JSON list of C-alpha atoms in Angstrom, two decimals:
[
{"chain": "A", "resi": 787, "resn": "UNK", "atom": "CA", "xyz": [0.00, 0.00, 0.00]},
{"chain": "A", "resi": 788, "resn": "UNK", "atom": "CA", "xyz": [1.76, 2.85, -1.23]},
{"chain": "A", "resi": 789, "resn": "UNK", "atom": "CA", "xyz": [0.26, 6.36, 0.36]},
{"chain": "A", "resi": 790, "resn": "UNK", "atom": "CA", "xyz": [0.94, 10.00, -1.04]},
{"chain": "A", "resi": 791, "resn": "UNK", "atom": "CA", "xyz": [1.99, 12.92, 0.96]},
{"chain": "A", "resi": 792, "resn": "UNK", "atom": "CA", "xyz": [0.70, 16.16, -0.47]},
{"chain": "A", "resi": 793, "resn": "UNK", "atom": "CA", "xyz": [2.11, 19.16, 0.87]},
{"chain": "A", "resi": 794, "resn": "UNK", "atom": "CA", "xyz": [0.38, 22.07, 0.02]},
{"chain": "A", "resi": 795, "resn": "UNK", "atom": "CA", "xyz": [1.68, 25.56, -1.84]},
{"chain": "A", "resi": 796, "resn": "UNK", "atom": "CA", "xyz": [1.89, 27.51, 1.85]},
{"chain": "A", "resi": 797, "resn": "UNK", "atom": "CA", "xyz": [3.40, 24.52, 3.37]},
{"chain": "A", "resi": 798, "resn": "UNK", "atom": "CA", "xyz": [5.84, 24.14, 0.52]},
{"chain": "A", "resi": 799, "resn": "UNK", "atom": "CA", "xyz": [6.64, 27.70, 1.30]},
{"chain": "A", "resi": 800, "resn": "UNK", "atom": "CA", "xyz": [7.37, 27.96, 4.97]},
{"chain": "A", "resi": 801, "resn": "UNK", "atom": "CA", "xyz": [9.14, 24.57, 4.89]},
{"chain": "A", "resi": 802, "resn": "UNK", "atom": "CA", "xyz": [11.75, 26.64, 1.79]},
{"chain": "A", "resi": 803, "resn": "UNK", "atom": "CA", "xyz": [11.52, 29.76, 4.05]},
{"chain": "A", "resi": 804, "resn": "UNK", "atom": "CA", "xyz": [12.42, 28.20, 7.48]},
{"chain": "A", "resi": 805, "resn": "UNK", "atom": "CA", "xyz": [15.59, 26.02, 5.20]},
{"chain": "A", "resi": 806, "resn": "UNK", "atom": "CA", "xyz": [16.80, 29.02, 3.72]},
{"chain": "A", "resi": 807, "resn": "UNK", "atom": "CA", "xyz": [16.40, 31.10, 7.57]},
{"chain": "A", "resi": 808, "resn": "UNK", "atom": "CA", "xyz": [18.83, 28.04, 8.20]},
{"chain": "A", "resi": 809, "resn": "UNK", "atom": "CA", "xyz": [21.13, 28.20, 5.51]},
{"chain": "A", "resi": 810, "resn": "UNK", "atom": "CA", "xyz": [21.72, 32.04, 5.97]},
{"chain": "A", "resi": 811, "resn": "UNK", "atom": "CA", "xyz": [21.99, 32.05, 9.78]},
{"chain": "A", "resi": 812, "resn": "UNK", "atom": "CA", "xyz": [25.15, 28.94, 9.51]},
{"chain": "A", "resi": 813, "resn": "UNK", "atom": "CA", "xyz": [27.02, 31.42, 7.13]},
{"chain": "A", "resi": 814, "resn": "UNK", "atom": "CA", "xyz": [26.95, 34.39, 8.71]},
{"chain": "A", "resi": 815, "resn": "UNK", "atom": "CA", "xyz": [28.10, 32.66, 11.55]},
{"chain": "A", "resi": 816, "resn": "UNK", "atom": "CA", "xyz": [30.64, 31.38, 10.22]},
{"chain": "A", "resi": 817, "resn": "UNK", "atom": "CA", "xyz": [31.86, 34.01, 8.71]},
{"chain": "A", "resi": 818, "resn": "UNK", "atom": "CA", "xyz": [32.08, 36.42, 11.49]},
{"chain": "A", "resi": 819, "resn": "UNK", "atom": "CA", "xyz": [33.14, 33.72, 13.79]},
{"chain": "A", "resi": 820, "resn": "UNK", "atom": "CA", "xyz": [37.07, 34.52, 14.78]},
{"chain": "A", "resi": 821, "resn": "UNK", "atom": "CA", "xyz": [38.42, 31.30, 13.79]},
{"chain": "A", "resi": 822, "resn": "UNK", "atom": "CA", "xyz": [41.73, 30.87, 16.12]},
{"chain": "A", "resi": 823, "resn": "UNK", "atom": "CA", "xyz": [45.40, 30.61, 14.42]},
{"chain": "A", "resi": 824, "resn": "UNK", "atom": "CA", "xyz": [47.55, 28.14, 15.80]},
{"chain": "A", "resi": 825, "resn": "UNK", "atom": "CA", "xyz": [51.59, 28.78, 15.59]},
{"chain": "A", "resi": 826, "resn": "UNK", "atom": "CA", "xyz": [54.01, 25.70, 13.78]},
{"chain": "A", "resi": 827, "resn": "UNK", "atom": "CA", "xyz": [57.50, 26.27, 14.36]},
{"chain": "A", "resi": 828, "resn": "UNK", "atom": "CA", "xyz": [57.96, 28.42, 11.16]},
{"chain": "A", "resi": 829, "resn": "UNK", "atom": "CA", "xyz": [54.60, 31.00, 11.53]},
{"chain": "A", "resi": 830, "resn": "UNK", "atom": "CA", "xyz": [53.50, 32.30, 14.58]},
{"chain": "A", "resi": 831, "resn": "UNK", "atom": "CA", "xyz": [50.45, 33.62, 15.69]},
{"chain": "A", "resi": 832, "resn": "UNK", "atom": "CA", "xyz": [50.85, 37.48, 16.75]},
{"chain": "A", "resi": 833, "resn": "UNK", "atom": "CA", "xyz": [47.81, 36.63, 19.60]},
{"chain": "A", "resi": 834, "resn": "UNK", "atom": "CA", "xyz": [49.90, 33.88, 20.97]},
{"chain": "A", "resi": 835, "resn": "UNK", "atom": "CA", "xyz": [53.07, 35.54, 21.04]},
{"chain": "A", "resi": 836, "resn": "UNK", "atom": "CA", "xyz": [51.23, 38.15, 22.72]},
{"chain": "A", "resi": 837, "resn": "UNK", "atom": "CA", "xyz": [50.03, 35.54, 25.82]},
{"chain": "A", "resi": 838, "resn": "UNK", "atom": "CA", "xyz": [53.46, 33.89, 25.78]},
{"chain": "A", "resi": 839, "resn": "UNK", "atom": "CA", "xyz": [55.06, 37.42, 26.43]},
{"chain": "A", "resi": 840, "resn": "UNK", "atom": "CA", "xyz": [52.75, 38.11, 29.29]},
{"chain": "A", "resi": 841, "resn": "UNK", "atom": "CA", "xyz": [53.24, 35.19, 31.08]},
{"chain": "A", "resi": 842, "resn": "UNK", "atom": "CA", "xyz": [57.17, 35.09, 30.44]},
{"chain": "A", "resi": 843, "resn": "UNK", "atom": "CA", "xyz": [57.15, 38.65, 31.46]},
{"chain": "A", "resi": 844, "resn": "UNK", "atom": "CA", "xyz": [55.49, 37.66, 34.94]},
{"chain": "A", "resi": 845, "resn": "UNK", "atom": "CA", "xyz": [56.95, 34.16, 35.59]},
{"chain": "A", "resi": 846, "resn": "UNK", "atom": "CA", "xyz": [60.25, 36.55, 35.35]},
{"chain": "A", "resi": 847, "resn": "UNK", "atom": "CA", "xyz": [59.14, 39.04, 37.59]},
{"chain": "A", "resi": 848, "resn": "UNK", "atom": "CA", "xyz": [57.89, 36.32, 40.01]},
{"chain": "A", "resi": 849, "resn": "UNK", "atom": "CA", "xyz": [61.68, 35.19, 39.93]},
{"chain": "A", "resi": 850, "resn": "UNK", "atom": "CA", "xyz": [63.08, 38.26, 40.55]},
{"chain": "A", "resi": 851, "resn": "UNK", "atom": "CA", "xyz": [61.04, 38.63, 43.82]},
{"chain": "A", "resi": 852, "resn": "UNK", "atom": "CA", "xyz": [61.72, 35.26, 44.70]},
{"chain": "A", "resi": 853, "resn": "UNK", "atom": "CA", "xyz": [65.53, 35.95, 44.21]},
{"chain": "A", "resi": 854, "resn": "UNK", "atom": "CA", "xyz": [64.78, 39.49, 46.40]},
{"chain": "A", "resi": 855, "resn": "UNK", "atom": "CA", "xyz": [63.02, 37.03, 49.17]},
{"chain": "A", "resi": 856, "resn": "UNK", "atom": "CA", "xyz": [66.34, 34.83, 49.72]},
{"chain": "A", "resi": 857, "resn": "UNK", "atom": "CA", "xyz": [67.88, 37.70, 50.11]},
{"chain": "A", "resi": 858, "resn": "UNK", "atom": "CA", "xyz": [71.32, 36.13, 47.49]},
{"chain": "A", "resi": 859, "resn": "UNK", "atom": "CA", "xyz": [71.46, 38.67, 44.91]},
{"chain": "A", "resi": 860, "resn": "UNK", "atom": "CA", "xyz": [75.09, 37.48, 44.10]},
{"chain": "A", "resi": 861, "resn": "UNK", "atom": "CA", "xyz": [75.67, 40.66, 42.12]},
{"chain": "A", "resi": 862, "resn": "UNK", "atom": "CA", "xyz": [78.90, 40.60, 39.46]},
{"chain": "A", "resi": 863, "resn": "UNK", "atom": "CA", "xyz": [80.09, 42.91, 37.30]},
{"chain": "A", "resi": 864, "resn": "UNK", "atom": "CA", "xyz": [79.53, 43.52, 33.67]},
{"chain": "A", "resi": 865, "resn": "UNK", "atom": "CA", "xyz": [81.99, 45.69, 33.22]},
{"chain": "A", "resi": 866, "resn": "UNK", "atom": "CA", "xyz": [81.56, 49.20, 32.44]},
{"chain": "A", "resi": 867, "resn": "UNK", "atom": "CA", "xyz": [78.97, 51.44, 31.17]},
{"chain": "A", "resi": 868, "resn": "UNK", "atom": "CA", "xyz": [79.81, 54.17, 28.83]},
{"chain": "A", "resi": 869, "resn": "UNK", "atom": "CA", "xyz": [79.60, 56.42, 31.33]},
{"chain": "A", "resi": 870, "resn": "UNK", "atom": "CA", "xyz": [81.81, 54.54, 33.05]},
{"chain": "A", "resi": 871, "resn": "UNK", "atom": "CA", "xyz": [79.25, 53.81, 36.31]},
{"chain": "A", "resi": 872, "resn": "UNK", "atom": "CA", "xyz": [79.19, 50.08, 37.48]},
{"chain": "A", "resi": 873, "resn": "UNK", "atom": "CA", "xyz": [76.94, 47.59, 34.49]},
{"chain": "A", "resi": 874, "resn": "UNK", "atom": "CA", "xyz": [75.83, 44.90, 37.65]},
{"chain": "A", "resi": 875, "resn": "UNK", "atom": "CA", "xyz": [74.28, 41.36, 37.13]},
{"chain": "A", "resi": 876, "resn": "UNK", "atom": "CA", "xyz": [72.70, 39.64, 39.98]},
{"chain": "A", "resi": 877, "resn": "UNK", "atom": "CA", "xyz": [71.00, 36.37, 39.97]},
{"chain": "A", "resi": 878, "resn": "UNK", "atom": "CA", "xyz": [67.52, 37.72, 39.67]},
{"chain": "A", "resi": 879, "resn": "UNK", "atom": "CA", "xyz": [68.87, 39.01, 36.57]},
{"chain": "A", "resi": 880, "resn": "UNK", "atom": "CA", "xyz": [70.25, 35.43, 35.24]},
{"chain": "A", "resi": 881, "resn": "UNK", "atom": "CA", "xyz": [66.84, 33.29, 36.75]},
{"chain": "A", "resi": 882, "resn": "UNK", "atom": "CA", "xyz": [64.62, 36.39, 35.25]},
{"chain": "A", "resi": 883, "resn": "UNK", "atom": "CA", "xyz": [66.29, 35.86, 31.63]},
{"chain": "A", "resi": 884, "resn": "UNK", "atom": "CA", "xyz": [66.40, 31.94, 32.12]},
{"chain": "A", "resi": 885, "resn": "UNK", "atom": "CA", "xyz": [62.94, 31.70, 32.59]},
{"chain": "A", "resi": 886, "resn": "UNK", "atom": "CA", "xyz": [61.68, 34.19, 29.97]},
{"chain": "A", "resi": 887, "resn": "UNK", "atom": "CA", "xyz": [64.33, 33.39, 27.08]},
{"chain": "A", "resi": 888, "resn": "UNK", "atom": "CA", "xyz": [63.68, 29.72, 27.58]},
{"chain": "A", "resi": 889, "resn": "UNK", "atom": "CA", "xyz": [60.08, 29.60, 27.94]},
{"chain": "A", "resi": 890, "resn": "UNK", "atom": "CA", "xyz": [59.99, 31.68, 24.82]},
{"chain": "A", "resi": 891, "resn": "UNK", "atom": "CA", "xyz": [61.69, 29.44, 22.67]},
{"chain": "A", "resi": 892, "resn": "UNK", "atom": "CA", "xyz": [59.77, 26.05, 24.13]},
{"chain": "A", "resi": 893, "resn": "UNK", "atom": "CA", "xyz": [56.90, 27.82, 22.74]},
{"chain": "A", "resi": 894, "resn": "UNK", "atom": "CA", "xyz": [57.86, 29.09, 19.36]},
{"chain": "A", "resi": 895, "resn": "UNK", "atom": "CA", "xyz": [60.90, 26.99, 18.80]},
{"chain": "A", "resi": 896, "resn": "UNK", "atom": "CA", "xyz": [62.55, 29.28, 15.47]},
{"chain": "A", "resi": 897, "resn": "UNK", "atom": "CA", "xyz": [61.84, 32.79, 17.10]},
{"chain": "A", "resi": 898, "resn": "UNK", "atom": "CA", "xyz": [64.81, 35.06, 17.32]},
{"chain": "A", "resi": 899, "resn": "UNK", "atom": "CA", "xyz": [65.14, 36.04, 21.09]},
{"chain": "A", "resi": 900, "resn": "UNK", "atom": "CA", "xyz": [67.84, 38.97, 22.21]},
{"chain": "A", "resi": 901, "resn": "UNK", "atom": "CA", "xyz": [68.05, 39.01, 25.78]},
{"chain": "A", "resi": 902, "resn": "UNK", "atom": "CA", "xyz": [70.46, 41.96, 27.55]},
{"chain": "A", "resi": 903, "resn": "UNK", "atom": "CA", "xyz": [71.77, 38.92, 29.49]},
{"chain": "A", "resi": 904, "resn": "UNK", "atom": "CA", "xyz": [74.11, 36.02, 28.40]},
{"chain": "A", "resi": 905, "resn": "UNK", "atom": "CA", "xyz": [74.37, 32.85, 29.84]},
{"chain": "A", "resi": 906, "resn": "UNK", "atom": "CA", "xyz": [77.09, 29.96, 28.01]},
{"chain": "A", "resi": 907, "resn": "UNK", "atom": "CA", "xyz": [75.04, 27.37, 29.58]},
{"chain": "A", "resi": 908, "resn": "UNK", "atom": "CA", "xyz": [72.63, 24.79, 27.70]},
{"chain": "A", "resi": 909, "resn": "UNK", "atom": "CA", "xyz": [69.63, 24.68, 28.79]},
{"chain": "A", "resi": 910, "resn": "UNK", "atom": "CA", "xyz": [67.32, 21.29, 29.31]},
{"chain": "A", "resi": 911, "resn": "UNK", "atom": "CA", "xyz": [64.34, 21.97, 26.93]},
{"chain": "A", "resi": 912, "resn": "UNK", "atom": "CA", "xyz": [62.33, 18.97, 28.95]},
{"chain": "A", "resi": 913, "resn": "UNK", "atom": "CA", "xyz": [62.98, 20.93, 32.10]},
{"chain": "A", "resi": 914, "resn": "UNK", "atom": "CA", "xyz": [61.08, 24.44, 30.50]},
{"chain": "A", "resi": 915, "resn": "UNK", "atom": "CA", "xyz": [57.19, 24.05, 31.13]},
{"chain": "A", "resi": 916, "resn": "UNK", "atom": "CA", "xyz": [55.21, 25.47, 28.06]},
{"chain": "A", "resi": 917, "resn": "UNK", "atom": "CA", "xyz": [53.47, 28.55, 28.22]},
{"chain": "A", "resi": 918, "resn": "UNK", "atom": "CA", "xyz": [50.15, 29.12, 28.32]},
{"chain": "A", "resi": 919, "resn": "UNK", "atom": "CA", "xyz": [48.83, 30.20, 24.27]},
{"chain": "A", "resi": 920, "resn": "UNK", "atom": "CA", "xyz": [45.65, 31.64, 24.73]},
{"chain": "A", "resi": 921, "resn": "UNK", "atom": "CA", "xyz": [45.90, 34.04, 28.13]},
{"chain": "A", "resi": 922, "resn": "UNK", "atom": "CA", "xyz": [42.12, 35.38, 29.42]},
{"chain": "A", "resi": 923, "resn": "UNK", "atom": "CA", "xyz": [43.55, 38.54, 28.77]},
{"chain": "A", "resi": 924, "resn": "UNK", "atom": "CA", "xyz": [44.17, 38.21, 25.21]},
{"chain": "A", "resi": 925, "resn": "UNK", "atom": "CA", "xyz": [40.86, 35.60, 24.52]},
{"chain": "A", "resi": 926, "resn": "UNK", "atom": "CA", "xyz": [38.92, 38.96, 23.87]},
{"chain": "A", "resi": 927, "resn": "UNK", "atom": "CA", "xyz": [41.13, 40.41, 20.79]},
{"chain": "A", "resi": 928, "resn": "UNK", "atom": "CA", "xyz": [39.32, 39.39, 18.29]},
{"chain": "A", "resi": 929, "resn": "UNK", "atom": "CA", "xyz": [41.05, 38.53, 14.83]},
{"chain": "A", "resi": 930, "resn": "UNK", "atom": "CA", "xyz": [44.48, 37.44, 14.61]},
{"chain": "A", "resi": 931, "resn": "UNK", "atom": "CA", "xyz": [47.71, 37.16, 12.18]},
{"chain": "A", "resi": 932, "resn": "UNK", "atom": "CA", "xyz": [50.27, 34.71, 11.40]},
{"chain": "A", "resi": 933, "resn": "UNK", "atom": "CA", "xyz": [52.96, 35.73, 10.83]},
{"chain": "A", "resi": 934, "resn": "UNK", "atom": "CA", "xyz": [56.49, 33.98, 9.34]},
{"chain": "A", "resi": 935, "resn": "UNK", "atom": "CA", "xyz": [58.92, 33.09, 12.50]},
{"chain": "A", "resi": 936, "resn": "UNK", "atom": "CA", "xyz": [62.24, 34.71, 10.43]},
{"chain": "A", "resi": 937, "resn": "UNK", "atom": "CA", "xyz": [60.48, 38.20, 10.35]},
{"chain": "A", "resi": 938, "resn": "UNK", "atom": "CA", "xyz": [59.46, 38.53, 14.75]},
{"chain": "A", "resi": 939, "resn": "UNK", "atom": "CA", "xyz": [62.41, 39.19, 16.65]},
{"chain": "A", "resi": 940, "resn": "UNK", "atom": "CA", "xyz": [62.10, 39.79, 20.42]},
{"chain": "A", "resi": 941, "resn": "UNK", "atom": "CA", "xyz": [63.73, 41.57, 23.24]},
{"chain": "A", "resi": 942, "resn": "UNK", "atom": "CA", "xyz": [63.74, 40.76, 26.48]},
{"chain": "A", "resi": 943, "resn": "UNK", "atom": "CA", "xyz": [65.69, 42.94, 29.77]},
{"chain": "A", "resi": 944, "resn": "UNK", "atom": "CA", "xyz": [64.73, 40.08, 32.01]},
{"chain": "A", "resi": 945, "resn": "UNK", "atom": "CA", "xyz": [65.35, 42.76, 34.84]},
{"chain": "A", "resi": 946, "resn": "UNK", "atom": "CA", "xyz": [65.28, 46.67, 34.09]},
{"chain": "A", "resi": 947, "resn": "UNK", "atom": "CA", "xyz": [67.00, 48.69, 36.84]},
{"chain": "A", "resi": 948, "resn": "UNK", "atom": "CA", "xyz": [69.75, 46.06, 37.90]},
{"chain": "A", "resi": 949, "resn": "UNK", "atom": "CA", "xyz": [70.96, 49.13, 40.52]},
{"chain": "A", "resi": 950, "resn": "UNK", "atom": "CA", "xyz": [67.94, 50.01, 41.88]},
{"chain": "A", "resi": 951, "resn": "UNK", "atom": "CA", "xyz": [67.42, 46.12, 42.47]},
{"chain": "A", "resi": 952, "resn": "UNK", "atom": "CA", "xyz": [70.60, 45.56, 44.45]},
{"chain": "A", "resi": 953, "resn": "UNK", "atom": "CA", "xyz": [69.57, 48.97, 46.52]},
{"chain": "A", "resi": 954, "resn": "UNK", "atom": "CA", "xyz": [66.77, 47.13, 47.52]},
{"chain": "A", "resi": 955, "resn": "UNK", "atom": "CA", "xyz": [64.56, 49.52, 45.71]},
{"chain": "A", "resi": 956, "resn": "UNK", "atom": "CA", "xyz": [61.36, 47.51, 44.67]},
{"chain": "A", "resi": 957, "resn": "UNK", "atom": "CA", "xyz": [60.27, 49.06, 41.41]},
{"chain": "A", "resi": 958, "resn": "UNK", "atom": "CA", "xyz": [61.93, 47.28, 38.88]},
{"chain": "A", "resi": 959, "resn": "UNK", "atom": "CA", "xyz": [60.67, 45.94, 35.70]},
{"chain": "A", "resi": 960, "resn": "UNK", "atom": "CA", "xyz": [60.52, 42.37, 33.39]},
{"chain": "A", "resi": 961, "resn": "UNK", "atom": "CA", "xyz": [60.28, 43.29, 29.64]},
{"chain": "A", "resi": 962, "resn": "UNK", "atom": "CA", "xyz": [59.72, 41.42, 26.31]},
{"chain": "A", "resi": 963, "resn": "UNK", "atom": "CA", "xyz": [59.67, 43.16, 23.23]},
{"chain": "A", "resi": 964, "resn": "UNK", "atom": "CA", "xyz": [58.62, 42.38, 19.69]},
{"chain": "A", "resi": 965, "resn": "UNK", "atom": "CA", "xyz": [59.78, 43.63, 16.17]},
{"chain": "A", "resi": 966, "resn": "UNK", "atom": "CA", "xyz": [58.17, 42.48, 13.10]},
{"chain": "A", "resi": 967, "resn": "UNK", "atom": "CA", "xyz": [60.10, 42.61, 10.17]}
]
């Protein structure tokens, strides 16, 4: 027994109406959703370069209070400034720039990183805990780019006010950088 479905002109017509509601709505989502970039090793995202420099910037600063707290600064010279006034390094200094120039480069493995501090030691990439890539603070920027690893370089004075800090003068500063090429 075969039975026939008639559907009438005005049901015909809300049934095309309601699809095409449907098919318009999903677009227009989708194209004014922000659809998140991910970084590879060769093209990084600018909005997660922009969460990995906020937390570097205060895991650093975290380290130089810690350093502060144990009160073993073991300040060394640098040498000279051009002005000839002492250029000191202290351990906050060396943990700051560990901390921020390694976690860095654990998360975007072919960035170019310039620190004001040198260290000759290697470092134990295992060891470095990988930033966080999408920060709550940076979740409401909306759009992103991606941009080519070769063309971001980044700063870093993993403690600003090396003087002040060995004074015991608590207003120093962590800073990262970028340039884009």
């Amino acid at each position: 027994m075969v039975s026939n479905i008639k559907i009438s002109p005005v049901g015909f017509a809300v049934i095309f109406i309601i699809s095409g509601c449907i098919v318009l709505y999903t677009q227009r989502v989708w194209r004014y959703q922000s659809f998140e970039m991910k970084s590879t090793p060769e093209q990084i995202s600018l909005k997660e370069l922009l969460s990995v420099s906020i937390e570097m910037a205060e895991k650093g600063g975290l380290e130089v209070v810690q350093v502060m707290n144990e009160k073993k600064l073991n300040e060394k010279s640098k040498g000279e400034t051009k002005e000839g006034a002492n250029n000191p390094v202290t351990d906050g200094d060396m943990r700051s720039h560990r901390i921020m120039t390694h976690g860095m480069k654990k998360a975007f493995p072919n960035l170019k990183v310039i620190s004001e501090e040198h260290e000759t030691l290697k470092w134990d990439e295992s060891e470095v805990k990988m930033p966080k890539m999408n920060r709550d603070e940076v979740k409401s920027i909306t759009g992103d780019t991606v941009i080519s690893a070769g063309d971001i370089t980044v700063w870093i004075d993993p403690l600003d006010a090396t003087q002040e800090y060995t004074g015991m003068l608590f207003q120093v500063y962590c800073f990262t950088s970028q340039q884009l090429v």
